[in-house]
PDB file of C-alpha atoms in Angstrom:
ATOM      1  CA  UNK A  26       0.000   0.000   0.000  1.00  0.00           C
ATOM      2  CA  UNK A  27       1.442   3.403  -1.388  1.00  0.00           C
ATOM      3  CA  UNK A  28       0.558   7.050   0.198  1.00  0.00           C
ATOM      4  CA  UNK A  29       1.381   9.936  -2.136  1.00  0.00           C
ATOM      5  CA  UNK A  30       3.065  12.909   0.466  1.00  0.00           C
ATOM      6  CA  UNK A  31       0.020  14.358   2.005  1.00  0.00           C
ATOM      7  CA  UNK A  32      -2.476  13.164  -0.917  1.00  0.00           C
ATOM      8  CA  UNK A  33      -5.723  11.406   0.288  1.00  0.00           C
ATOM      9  CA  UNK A  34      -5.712   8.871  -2.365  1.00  0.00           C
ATOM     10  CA  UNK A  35      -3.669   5.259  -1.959  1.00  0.00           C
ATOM     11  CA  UNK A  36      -3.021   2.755  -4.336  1.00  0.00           C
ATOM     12  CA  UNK A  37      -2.253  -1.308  -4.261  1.00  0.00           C
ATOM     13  CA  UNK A  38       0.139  -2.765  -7.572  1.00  0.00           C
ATOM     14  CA  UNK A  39       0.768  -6.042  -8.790  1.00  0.00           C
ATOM     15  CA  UNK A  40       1.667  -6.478 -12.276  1.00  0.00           C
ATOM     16  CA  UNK A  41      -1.882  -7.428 -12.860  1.00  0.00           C
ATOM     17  CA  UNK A  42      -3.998  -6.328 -10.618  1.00  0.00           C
ATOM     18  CA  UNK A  43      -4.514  -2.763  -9.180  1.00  0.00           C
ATOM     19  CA  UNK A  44      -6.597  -0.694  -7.059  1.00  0.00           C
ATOM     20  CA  UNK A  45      -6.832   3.212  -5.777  1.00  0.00           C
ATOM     21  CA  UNK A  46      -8.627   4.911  -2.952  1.00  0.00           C
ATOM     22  CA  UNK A  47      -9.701   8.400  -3.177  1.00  0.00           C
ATOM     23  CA  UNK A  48     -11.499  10.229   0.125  1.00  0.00           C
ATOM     24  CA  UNK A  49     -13.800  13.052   0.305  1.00  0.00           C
ATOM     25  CA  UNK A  50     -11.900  15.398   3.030  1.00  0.00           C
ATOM     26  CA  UNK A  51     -13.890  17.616   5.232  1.00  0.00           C
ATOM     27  CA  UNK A  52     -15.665  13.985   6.939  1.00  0.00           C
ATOM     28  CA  UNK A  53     -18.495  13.958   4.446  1.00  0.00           C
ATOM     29  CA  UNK A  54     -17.857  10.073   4.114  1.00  0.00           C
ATOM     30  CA  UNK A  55     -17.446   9.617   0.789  1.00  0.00           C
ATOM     31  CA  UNK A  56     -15.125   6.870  -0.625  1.00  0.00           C
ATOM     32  CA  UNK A  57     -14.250   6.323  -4.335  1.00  0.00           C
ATOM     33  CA  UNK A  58     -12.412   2.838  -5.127  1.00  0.00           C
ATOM     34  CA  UNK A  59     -11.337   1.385  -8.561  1.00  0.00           C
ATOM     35  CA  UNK A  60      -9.742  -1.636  -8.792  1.00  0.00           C
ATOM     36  CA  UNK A  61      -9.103  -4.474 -11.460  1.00  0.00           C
ATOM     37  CA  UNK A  62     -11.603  -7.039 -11.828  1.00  0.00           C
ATOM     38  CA  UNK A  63     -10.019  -9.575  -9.862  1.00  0.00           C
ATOM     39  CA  UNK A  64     -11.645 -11.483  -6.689  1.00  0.00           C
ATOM     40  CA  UNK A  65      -8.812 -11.159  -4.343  1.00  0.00           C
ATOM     41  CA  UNK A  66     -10.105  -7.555  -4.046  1.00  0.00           C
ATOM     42  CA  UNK A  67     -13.255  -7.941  -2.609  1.00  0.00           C
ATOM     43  CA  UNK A  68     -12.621  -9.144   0.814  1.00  0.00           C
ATOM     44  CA  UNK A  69     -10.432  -6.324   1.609  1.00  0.00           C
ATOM     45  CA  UNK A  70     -12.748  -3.761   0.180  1.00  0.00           C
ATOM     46  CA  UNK A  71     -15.898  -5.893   2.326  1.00  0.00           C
ATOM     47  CA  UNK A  72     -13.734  -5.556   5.754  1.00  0.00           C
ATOM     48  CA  UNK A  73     -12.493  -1.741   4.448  1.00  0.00           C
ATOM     49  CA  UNK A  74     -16.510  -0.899   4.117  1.00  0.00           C
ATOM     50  CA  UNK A  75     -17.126  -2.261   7.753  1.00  0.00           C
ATOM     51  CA  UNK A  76     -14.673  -0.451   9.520  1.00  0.00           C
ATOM     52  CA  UNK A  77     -16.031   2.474   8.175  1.00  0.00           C
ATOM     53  CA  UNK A  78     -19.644   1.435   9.099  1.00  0.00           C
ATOM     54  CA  UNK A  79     -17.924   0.655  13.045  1.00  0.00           C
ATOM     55  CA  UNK A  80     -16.107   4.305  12.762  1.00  0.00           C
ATOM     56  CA  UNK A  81     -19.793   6.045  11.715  1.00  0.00           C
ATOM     57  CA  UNK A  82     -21.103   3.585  15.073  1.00  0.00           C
ATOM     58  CA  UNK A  83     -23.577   1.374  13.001  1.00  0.00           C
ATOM     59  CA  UNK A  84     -24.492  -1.672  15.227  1.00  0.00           C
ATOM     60  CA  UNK A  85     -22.899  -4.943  14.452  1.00  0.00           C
ATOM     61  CA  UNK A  86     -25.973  -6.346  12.452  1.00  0.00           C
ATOM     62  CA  UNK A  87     -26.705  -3.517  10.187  1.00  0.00           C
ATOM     63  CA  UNK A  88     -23.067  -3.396   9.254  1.00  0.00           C
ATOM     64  CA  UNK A  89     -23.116  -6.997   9.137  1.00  0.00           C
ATOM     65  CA  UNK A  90     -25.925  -6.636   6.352  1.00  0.00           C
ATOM     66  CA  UNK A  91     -24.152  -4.321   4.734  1.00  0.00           C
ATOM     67  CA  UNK A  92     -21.074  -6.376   4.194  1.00  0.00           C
ATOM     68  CA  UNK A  93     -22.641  -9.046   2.812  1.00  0.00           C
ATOM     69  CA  UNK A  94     -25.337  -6.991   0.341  1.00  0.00           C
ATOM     70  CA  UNK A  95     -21.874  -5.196  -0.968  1.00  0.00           C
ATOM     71  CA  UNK A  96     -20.012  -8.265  -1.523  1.00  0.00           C
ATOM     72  CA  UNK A  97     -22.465  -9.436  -3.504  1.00  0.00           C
ATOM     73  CA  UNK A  98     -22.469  -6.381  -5.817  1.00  0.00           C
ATOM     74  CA  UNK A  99     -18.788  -6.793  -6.078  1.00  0.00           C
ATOM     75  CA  UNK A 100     -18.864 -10.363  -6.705  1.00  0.00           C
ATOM     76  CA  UNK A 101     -21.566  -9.905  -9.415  1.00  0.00           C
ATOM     77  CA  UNK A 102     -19.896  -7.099 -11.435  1.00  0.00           C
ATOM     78  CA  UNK A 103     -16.480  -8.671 -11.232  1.00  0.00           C
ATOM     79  CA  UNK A 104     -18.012 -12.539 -11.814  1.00  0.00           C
ATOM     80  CA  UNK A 105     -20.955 -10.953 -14.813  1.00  0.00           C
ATOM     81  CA  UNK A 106     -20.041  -7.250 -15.747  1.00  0.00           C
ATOM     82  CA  UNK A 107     -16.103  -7.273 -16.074  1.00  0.00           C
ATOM     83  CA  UNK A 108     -14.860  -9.227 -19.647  1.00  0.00           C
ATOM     84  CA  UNK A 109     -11.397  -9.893 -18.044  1.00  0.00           C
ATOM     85  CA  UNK A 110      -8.913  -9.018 -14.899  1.00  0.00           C
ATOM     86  CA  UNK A 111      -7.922  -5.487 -17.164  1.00  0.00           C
ATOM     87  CA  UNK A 112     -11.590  -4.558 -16.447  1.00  0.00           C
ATOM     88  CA  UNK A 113     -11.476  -2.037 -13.716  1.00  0.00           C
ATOM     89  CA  UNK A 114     -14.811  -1.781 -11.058  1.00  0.00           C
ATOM     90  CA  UNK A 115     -15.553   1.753  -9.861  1.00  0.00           C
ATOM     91  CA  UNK A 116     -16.929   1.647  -7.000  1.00  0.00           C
ATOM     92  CA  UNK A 117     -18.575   4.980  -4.894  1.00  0.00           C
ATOM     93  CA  UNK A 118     -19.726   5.275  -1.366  1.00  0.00           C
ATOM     94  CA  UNK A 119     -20.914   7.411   0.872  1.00  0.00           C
ATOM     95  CA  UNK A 120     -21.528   6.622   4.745  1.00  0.00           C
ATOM     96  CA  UNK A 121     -22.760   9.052   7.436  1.00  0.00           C
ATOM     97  CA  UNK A 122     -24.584   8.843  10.907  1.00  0.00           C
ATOM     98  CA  UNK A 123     -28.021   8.387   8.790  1.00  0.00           C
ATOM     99  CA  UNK A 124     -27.326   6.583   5.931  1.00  0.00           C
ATOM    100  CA  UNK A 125     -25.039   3.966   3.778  1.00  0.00           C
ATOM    101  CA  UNK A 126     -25.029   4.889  -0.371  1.00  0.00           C
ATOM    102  CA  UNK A 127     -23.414   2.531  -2.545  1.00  0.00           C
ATOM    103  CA  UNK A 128     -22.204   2.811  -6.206  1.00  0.00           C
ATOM    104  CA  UNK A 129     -20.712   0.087  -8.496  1.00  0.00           C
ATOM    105  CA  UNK A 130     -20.053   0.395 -12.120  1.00  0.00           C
ATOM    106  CA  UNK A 131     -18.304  -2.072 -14.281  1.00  0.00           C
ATOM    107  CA  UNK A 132     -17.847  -2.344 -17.846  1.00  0.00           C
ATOM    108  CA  UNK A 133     -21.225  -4.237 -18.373  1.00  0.00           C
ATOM    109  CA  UNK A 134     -22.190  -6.759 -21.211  1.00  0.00           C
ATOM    110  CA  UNK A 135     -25.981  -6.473 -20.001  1.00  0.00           C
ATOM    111  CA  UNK A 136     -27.281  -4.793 -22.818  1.00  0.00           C
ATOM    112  CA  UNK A 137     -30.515  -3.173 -23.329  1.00  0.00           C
ATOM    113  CA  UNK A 138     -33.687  -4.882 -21.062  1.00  0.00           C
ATOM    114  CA  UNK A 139     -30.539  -6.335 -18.723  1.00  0.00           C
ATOM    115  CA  UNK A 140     -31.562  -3.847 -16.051  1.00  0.00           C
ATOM    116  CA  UNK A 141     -35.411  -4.055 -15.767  1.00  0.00           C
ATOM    117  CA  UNK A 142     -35.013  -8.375 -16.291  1.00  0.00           C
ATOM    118  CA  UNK A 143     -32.165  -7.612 -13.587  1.00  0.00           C
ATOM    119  CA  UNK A 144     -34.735  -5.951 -11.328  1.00  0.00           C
ATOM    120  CA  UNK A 145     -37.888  -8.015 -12.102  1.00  0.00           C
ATOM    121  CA  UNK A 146     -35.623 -10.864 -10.858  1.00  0.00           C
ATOM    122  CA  UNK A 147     -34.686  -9.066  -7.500  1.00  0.00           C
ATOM    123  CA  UNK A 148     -38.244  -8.915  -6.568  1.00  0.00           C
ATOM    124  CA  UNK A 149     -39.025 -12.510  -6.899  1.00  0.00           C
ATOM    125  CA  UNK A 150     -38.354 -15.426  -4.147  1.00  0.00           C
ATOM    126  CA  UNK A 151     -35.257 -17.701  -5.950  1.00  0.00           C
ATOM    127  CA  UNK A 152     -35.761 -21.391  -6.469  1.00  0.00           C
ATOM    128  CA  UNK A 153     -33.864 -22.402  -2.823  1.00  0.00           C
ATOM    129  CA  UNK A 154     -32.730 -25.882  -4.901  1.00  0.00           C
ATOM    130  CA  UNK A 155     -30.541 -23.800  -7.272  1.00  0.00           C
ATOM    131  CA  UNK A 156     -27.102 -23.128  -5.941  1.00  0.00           C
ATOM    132  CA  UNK A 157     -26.936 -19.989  -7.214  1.00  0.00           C
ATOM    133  CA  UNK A 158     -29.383 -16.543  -8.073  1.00  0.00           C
ATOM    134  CA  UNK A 159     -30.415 -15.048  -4.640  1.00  0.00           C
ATOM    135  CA  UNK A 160     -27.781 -11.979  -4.606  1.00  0.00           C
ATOM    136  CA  UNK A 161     -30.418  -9.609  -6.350  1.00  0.00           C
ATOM    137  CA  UNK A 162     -33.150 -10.963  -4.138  1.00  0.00           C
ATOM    138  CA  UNK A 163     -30.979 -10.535  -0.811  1.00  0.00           C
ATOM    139  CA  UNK A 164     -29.263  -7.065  -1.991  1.00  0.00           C
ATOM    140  CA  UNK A 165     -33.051  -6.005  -2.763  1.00  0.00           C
ATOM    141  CA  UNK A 166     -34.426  -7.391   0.831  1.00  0.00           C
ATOM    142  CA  UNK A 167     -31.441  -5.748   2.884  1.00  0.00           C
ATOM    143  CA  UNK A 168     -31.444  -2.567   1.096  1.00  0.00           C
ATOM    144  CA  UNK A 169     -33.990   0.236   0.991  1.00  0.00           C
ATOM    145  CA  UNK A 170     -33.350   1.185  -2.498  1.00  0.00           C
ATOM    146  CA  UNK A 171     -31.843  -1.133  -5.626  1.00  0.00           C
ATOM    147  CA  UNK A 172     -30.991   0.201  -8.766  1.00  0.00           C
ATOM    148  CA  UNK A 173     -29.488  -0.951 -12.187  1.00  0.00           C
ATOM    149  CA  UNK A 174     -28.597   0.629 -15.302  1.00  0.00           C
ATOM    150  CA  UNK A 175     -26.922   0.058 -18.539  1.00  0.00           C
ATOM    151  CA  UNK A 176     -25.316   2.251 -20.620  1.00  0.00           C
ATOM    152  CA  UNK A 177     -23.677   1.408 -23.710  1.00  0.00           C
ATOM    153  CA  UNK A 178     -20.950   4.022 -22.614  1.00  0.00           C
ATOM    154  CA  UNK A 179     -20.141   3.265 -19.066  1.00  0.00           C
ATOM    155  CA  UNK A 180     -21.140  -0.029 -18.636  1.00  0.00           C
ATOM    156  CA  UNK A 181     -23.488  -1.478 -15.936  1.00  0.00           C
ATOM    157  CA  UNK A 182     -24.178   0.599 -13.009  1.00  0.00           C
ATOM    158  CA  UNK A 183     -25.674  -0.673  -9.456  1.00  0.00           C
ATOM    159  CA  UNK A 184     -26.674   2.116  -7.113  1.00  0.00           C
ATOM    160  CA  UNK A 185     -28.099   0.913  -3.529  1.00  0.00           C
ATOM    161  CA  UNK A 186     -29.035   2.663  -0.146  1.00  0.00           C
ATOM    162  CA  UNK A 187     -30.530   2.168   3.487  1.00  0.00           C
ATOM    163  CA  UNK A 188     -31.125   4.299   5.561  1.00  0.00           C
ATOM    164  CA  UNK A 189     -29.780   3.305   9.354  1.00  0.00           C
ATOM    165  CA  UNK A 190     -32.430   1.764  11.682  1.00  0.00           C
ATOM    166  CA  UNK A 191     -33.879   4.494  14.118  1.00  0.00           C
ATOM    167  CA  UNK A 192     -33.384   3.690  17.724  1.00  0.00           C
TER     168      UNK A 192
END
């Protein structure tokens, strides 16, 4: 892990694989990642968004929920969205006292419909017997908010919230 002198942003090399961190400063929470479309990313970027949910004092199951709902993004944009490890995921985030945003764009191969079939899909129950298909339903179910575009341009872009549980 690299720090530029006094810059907020941070970067991680291999010869294949990279990934930078830009912050918002002034503590307005916002986080902006890219990284190369390679799984070994996720799990740090997973425990990265948690510590940040502890730091903004969300309880243990909310950030909990959180984790997983965002790994699944990642997984499914690196796994569906990115055509090879050169792909680079952009990912956006903003988390505060009230609320967790989240914003992941890959290169996308959806194509037009891919959203709307996407989100028709979230709102059904999955078939339980199939081992796979229940990330849109759970992302949908944990989340207040699910959104996906496509855009011939940018790619595939998944935009969630929820707002934090009132005590």
């Amino acid at each position: 892990l690299r720090r530029g002198c006094g810059s907020p942003a941070a970067s991680l090399r291999s010869p294949v694989s990279t990934m930078k961190i830009r912050t918002e400063l002034g503590g307005k929470g916002a986080v902006a990642l890219s990284f190369s479309a390679n799984m070994r990313f996720v799990r740090p970027v997973r425990h990265f968004i948690s510590a940040l949910c502890t730091l903004a004092e969300y309880p243990e199951e909310e950030t909990e929920s959180i984790a997983l709902v965002t790994t699944e993004i990642l997984n499914n944009s690196i796994e569906h969205g990115a055509r090879g490890p050169d792909d680079e995921i952009h990912v956006s985030m903003r988390i505060t006292r009230d609320m967790f945003h989240f914003e992941v764009t890959d290169p996308g191969k959806g194509g037009e419909g891919f959203a709307s079939t996407a989100l028709d899909r979230a709102a059904e129950m999955p078939d339980l017997e199939q081992a796979r298909g229940r990330g849109l339903f759970l992302i949908r179910n944990y989340m207040d908010h699910l959104e996906i575009a496509f855009d011939p341009k940018s790619g595939t872009r998944v935009v969630t919230w929820k707002a934090r549980a009132k005590a």
